[in-house]
Short mmCIF file of C-alpha atoms in Angstrom, two decimals:
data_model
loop_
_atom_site.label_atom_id
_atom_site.label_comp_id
_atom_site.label_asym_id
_atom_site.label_seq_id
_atom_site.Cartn_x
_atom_site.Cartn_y
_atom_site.Cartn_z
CA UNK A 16 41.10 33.41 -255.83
CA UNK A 17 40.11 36.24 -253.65
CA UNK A 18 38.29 35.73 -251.01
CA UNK A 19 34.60 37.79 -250.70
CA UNK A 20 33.90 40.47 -248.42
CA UNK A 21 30.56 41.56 -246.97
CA UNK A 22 29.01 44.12 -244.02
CA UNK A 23 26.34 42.12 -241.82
CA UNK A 24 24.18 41.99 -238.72
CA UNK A 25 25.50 38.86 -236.57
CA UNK A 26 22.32 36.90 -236.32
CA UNK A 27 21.37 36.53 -232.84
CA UNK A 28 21.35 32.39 -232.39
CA UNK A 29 19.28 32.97 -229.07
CA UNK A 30 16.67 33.82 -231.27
CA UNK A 31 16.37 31.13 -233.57
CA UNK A 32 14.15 28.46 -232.97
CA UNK A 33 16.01 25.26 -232.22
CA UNK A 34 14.03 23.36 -234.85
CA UNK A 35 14.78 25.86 -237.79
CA UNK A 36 18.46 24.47 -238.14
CA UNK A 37 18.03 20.98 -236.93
CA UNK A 38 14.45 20.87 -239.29
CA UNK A 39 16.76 21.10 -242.72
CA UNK A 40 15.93 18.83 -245.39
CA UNK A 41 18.78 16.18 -245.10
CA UNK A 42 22.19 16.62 -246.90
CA UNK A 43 21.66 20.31 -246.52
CA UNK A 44 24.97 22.39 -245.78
CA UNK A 45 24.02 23.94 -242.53
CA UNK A 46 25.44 26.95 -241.43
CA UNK A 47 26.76 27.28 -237.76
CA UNK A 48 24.60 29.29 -235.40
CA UNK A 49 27.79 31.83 -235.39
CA UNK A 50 28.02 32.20 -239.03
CA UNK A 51 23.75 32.99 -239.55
CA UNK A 52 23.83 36.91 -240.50
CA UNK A 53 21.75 39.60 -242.27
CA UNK A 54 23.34 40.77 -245.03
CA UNK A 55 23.49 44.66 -245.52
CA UNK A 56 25.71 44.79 -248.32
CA UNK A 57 27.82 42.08 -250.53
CA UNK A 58 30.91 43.38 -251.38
CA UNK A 59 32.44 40.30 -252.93
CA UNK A 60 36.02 39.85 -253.98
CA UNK A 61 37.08 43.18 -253.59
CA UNK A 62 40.20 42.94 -251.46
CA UNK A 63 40.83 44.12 -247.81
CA UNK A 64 41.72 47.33 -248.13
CA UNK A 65 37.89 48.19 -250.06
CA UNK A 66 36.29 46.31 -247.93
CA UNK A 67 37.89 47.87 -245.24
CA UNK A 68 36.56 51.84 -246.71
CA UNK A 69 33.49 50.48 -246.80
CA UNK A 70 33.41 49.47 -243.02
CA UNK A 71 35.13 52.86 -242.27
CA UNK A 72 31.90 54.60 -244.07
CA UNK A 73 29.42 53.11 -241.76
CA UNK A 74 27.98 55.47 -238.87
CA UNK A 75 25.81 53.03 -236.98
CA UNK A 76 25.23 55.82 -233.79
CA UNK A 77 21.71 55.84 -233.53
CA UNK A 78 20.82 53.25 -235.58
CA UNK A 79 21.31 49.83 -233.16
CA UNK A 80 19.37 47.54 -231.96
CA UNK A 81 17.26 47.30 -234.68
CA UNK A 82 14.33 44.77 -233.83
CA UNK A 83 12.92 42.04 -236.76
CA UNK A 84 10.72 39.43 -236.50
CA UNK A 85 11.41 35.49 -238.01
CA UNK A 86 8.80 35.12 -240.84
CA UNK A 87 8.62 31.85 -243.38
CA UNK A 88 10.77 29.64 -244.66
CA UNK A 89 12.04 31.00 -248.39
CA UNK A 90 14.10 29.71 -250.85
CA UNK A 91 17.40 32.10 -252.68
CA UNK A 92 18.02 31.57 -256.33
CA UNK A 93 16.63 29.81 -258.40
CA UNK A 94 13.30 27.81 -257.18
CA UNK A 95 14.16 24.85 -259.57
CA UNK A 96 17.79 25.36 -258.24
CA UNK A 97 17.94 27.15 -254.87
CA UNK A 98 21.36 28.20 -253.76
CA UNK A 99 20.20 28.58 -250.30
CA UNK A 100 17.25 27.87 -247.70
CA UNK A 101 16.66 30.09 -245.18
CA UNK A 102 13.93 32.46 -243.41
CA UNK A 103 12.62 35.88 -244.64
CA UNK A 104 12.40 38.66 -242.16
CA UNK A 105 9.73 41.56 -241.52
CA UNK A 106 8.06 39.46 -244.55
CA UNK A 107 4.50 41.92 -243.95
CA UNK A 108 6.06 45.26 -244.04
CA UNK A 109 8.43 47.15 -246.69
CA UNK A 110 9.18 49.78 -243.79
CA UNK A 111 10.42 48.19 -241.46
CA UNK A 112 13.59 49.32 -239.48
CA UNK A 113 15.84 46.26 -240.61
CA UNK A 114 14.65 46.88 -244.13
CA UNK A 115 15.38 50.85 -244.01
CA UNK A 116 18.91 50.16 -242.15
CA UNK A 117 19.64 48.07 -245.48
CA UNK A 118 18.25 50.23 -248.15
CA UNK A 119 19.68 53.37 -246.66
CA UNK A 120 23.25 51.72 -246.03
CA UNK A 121 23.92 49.14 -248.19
CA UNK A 122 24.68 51.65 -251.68
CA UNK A 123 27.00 53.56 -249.81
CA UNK A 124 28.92 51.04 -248.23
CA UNK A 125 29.34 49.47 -252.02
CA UNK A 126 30.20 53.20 -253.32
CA UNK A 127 32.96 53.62 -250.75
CA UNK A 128 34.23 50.36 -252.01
CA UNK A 129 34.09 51.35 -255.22
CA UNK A 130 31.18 49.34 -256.74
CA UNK A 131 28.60 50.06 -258.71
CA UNK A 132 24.93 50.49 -256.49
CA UNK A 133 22.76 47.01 -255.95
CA UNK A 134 19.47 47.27 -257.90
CA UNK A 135 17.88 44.20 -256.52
CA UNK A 136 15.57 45.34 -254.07
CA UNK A 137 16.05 44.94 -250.39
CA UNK A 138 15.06 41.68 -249.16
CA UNK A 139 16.18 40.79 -245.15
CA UNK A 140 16.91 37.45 -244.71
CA UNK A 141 19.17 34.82 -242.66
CA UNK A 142 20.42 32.02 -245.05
CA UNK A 143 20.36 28.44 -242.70
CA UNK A 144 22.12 26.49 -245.56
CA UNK A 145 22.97 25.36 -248.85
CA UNK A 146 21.80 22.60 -250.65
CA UNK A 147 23.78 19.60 -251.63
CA UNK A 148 25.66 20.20 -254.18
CA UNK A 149 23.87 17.32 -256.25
CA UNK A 150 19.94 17.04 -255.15
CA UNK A 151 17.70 14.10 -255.90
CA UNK A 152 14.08 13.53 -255.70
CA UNK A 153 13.88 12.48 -252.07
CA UNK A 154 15.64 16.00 -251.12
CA UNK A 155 13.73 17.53 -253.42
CA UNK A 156 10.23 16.28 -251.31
CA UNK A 157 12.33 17.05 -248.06
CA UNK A 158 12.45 20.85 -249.18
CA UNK A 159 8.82 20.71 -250.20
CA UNK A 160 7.63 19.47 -247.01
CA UNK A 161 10.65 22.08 -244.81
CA UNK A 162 8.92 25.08 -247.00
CA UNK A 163 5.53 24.51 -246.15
CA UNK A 164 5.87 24.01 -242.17
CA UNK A 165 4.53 26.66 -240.39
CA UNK A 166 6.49 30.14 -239.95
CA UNK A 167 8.32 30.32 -236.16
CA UNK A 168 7.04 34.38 -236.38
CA UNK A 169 10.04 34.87 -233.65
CA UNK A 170 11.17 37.82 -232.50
CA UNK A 171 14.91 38.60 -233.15
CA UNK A 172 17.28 42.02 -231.93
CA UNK A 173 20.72 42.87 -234.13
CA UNK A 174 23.03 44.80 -231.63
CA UNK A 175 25.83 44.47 -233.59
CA UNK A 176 27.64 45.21 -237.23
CA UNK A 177 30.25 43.56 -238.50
CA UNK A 178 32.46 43.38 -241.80
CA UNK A 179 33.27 39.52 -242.87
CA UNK A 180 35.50 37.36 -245.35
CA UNK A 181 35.48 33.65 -245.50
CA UNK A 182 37.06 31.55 -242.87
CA UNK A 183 40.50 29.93 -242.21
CA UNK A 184 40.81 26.61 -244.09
CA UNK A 185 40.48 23.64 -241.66
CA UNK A 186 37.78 26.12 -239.73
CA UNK A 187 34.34 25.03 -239.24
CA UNK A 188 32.82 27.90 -239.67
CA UNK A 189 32.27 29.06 -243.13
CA UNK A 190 33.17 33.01 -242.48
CA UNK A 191 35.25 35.22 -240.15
CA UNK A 192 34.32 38.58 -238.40
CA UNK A 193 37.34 40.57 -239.43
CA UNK A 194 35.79 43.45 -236.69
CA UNK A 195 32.56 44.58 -235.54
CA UNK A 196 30.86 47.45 -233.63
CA UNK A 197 30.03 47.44 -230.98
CA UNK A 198 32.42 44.64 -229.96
CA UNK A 199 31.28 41.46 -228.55
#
Protein backbone atom coordinates (compact mmCIF):
# COMPACT_ATOMS: atom_id res chain seq x y z
CA UNK A 1 0.00 0.00 0.00
CA UNK A 2 1.32 3.41 -0.62
CA UNK A 3 2.19 5.32 1.86
CA UNK A 4 0.30 9.10 2.23
CA UNK A 5 1.86 12.27 1.63
CA UNK A 6 0.99 15.67 3.09
CA UNK A 7 2.54 19.58 3.29
CA UNK A 8 2.40 20.84 7.07
CA UNK A 9 3.45 23.41 9.65
CA UNK A 10 5.67 21.43 12.36
CA UNK A 11 3.71 22.21 15.45
CA UNK A 12 5.79 24.03 17.80
CA UNK A 13 5.76 21.49 21.10
CA UNK A 14 7.09 24.57 23.20
CA UNK A 15 3.82 25.81 22.79
CA UNK A 16 1.62 23.23 23.86
CA UNK A 17 0.47 23.10 27.19
CA UNK A 18 1.94 20.15 29.05
CA UNK A 19 -1.50 19.00 30.17
CA UNK A 20 -3.09 18.95 26.58
CA UNK A 21 -1.19 15.60 25.70
CA UNK A 22 -0.82 14.07 29.07
CA UNK A 23 -4.90 15.21 29.76
CA UNK A 24 -6.09 12.48 26.88
CA UNK A 25 -8.88 10.36 27.73
CA UNK A 26 -7.11 6.97 28.48
CA UNK A 27 -6.33 4.38 25.69
CA UNK A 28 -6.05 7.31 23.37
CA UNK A 29 -3.23 6.96 20.59
CA UNK A 30 -1.17 9.95 21.40
CA UNK A 31 0.83 11.53 19.00
CA UNK A 32 4.53 12.49 19.83
CA UNK A 33 5.19 16.16 20.46
CA UNK A 34 7.41 15.87 17.05
CA UNK A 35 4.76 14.42 14.97
CA UNK A 36 1.75 17.37 16.17
CA UNK A 37 1.41 19.50 12.77
CA UNK A 38 -1.03 21.82 10.93
CA UNK A 39 -2.08 20.44 8.01
CA UNK A 40 -2.03 22.71 4.82
CA UNK A 41 -2.81 20.23 2.36
CA UNK A 42 -3.43 16.20 2.34
CA UNK A 43 -2.05 14.78 -0.50
CA UNK A 44 -2.56 11.15 0.35
CA UNK A 45 -1.18 8.19 -1.51
CA UNK A 46 0.07 9.90 -4.32
CA UNK A 47 3.65 8.71 -4.64
CA UNK A 48 6.98 10.66 -4.11
CA UNK A 49 7.56 12.09 -7.08
CA UNK A 50 3.75 14.21 -6.80
CA UNK A 51 4.23 14.86 -3.63
CA UNK A 52 7.46 16.04 -4.31
CA UNK A 53 5.83 18.87 -7.32
CA UNK A 54 3.73 19.83 -4.89
CA UNK A 55 6.52 20.81 -2.33
CA UNK A 56 8.47 22.32 -5.32
CA UNK A 57 5.21 24.69 -5.92
CA UNK A 58 5.32 26.22 -2.55
CA UNK A 59 6.86 29.90 -2.28
CA UNK A 60 6.77 30.44 1.45
CA UNK A 61 9.11 33.99 1.14
CA UNK A 62 7.12 36.29 2.93
CA UNK A 63 4.75 34.26 4.32
CA UNK A 64 6.64 32.73 7.77
CA UNK A 65 6.16 32.92 10.96
CA UNK A 66 2.71 32.91 10.87
CA UNK A 67 1.32 33.42 14.55
CA UNK A 68 -2.07 31.24 15.89
CA UNK A 69 -3.46 30.98 19.00
CA UNK A 70 -4.54 27.30 20.91
CA UNK A 71 -8.40 27.48 21.11
CA UNK A 72 -10.77 24.34 22.44
CA UNK A 73 -10.61 21.01 22.47
CA UNK A 74 -12.59 19.54 19.11
CA UNK A 75 -13.33 16.36 17.94
CA UNK A 76 -12.47 15.13 13.73
CA UNK A 77 -14.97 12.84 12.13
CA UNK A 78 -17.59 11.66 13.14
CA UNK A 79 -18.90 12.91 16.79
CA UNK A 80 -20.47 9.41 17.47
CA UNK A 81 -17.12 8.07 15.98
CA UNK A 82 -14.26 10.59 16.15
CA UNK A 83 -11.17 9.64 14.26
CA UNK A 84 -9.18 12.08 16.13
CA UNK A 85 -9.07 14.54 19.29
CA UNK A 86 -7.29 17.44 19.08
CA UNK A 87 -7.42 21.45 19.44
CA UNK A 88 -8.90 24.00 16.95
CA UNK A 89 -6.87 27.02 16.14
CA UNK A 90 -7.79 30.86 15.55
CA UNK A 91 -11.37 29.22 16.49
CA UNK A 92 -12.92 33.30 16.64
CA UNK A 93 -11.73 34.51 13.36
CA UNK A 94 -12.14 33.17 9.58
CA UNK A 95 -9.19 35.68 8.62
CA UNK A 96 -6.75 34.85 10.31
CA UNK A 97 -3.13 34.47 8.87
CA UNK A 98 -2.87 30.59 9.56
CA UNK A 99 -6.29 30.23 8.03
CA UNK A 100 -5.40 32.46 4.77
CA UNK A 101 -1.81 30.61 4.47
CA UNK A 102 -4.11 27.36 4.13
CA UNK A 103 -6.86 28.52 1.93
CA UNK A 104 -4.55 30.35 -0.39
CA UNK A 105 -1.97 27.30 -0.57
CA UNK A 106 -3.45 24.27 0.03
CA UNK A 107 -5.47 23.98 -3.84
CA UNK A 108 -2.40 24.60 -5.49
CA UNK A 109 -0.19 22.41 -3.79
CA UNK A 110 -3.01 19.51 -4.59
CA UNK A 111 -3.15 20.90 -8.38
CA UNK A 112 0.60 20.55 -8.82
CA UNK A 113 0.13 17.08 -7.58
CA UNK A 114 -2.36 16.46 -9.74
CA UNK A 115 -5.54 16.28 -7.57
CA UNK A 116 -8.62 17.52 -7.80
CA UNK A 117 -9.14 21.01 -5.33
CA UNK A 118 -10.38 20.29 -1.45
CA UNK A 119 -13.93 21.66 -0.99
CA UNK A 120 -14.12 21.20 2.69
CA UNK A 121 -13.56 24.42 4.09
CA UNK A 122 -10.44 25.42 5.88
CA UNK A 123 -10.38 24.41 9.35
CA UNK A 124 -6.65 24.83 11.36
CA UNK A 125 -6.13 22.35 13.70
CA UNK A 126 -3.37 20.09 15.54
CA UNK A 127 -4.68 16.45 15.91
CA UNK A 128 -3.20 15.11 19.71
CA UNK A 129 -4.48 11.53 18.99
CA UNK A 130 -6.60 8.85 17.89
CA UNK A 131 -8.97 6.99 19.67
CA UNK A 132 -8.74 3.36 20.51
CA UNK A 133 -9.50 1.51 17.97
CA UNK A 134 -12.47 -0.16 20.00
CA UNK A 135 -14.10 2.55 22.59
CA UNK A 136 -16.34 1.67 25.51
CA UNK A 137 -18.49 3.62 27.75
CA UNK A 138 -15.89 4.60 30.32
CA UNK A 139 -13.75 6.23 27.30
CA UNK A 140 -16.60 7.45 26.00
CA UNK A 141 -17.26 9.68 29.58
CA UNK A 142 -13.35 10.27 29.52
CA UNK A 143 -13.82 12.23 26.12
CA UNK A 144 -16.89 13.95 27.47
CA UNK A 145 -15.27 15.23 30.45
CA UNK A 146 -11.46 16.02 28.09
CA UNK A 147 -13.97 18.15 25.66
CA UNK A 148 -15.49 20.22 28.09
CA UNK A 149 -12.23 21.37 30.16
CA UNK A 150 -11.45 24.71 29.66
CA UNK A 151 -9.58 25.99 26.34
CA UNK A 152 -5.49 26.58 27.10
CA UNK A 153 -6.11 29.96 24.58
CA UNK A 154 -2.07 29.59 24.05
CA UNK A 155 -0.22 31.34 21.86
CA UNK A 156 1.68 29.26 19.19
CA UNK A 157 4.40 30.58 16.08
CA UNK A 158 4.92 28.08 12.79
CA UNK A 159 8.47 28.99 11.41
CA UNK A 160 8.67 26.20 9.40
CA UNK A 161 7.04 24.03 6.30
CA UNK A 162 7.55 20.78 5.69
CA UNK A 163 6.35 17.90 3.23
CA UNK A 164 5.70 14.39 5.22
CA UNK A 165 4.98 10.53 4.62
CA UNK A 166 4.53 8.02 7.31
CA UNK A 167 7.38 6.77 9.36
CA UNK A 168 9.90 3.86 9.23
CA UNK A 169 8.35 0.67 10.68
CA UNK A 170 9.77 -0.06 14.19
CA UNK A 171 9.80 4.07 14.52
CA UNK A 172 7.93 5.69 17.20
CA UNK A 173 6.90 8.34 15.58
CA UNK A 174 3.97 7.98 13.37
CA UNK A 175 5.37 10.31 10.30
CA UNK A 176 8.67 11.47 8.75
CA UNK A 177 9.74 15.02 7.51
CA UNK A 178 11.00 14.03 4.11
CA UNK A 179 12.40 18.06 3.97
CA UNK A 180 11.38 21.29 5.20
CA UNK A 181 12.04 25.05 4.77
CA UNK A 182 13.57 26.68 6.41
CA UNK A 183 15.62 23.78 7.83
CA UNK A 184 15.73 22.98 11.40
Amino acid sequence: MEANWFIALPFPPESLPREELQGLPAGTRAFEPADLHVTVTFLGAVGERCAREAWRALDIREALPLSATIGPRALFGSPRRPSALGLDLDPDTDDSALTGFIAEWRNELRTAAGLAPEQRPVRPHVTLGRPPRRTDAAWQRALAAWIDRPAAHAPATFERIALYTRAEPGDRRRFREVCSCPTP
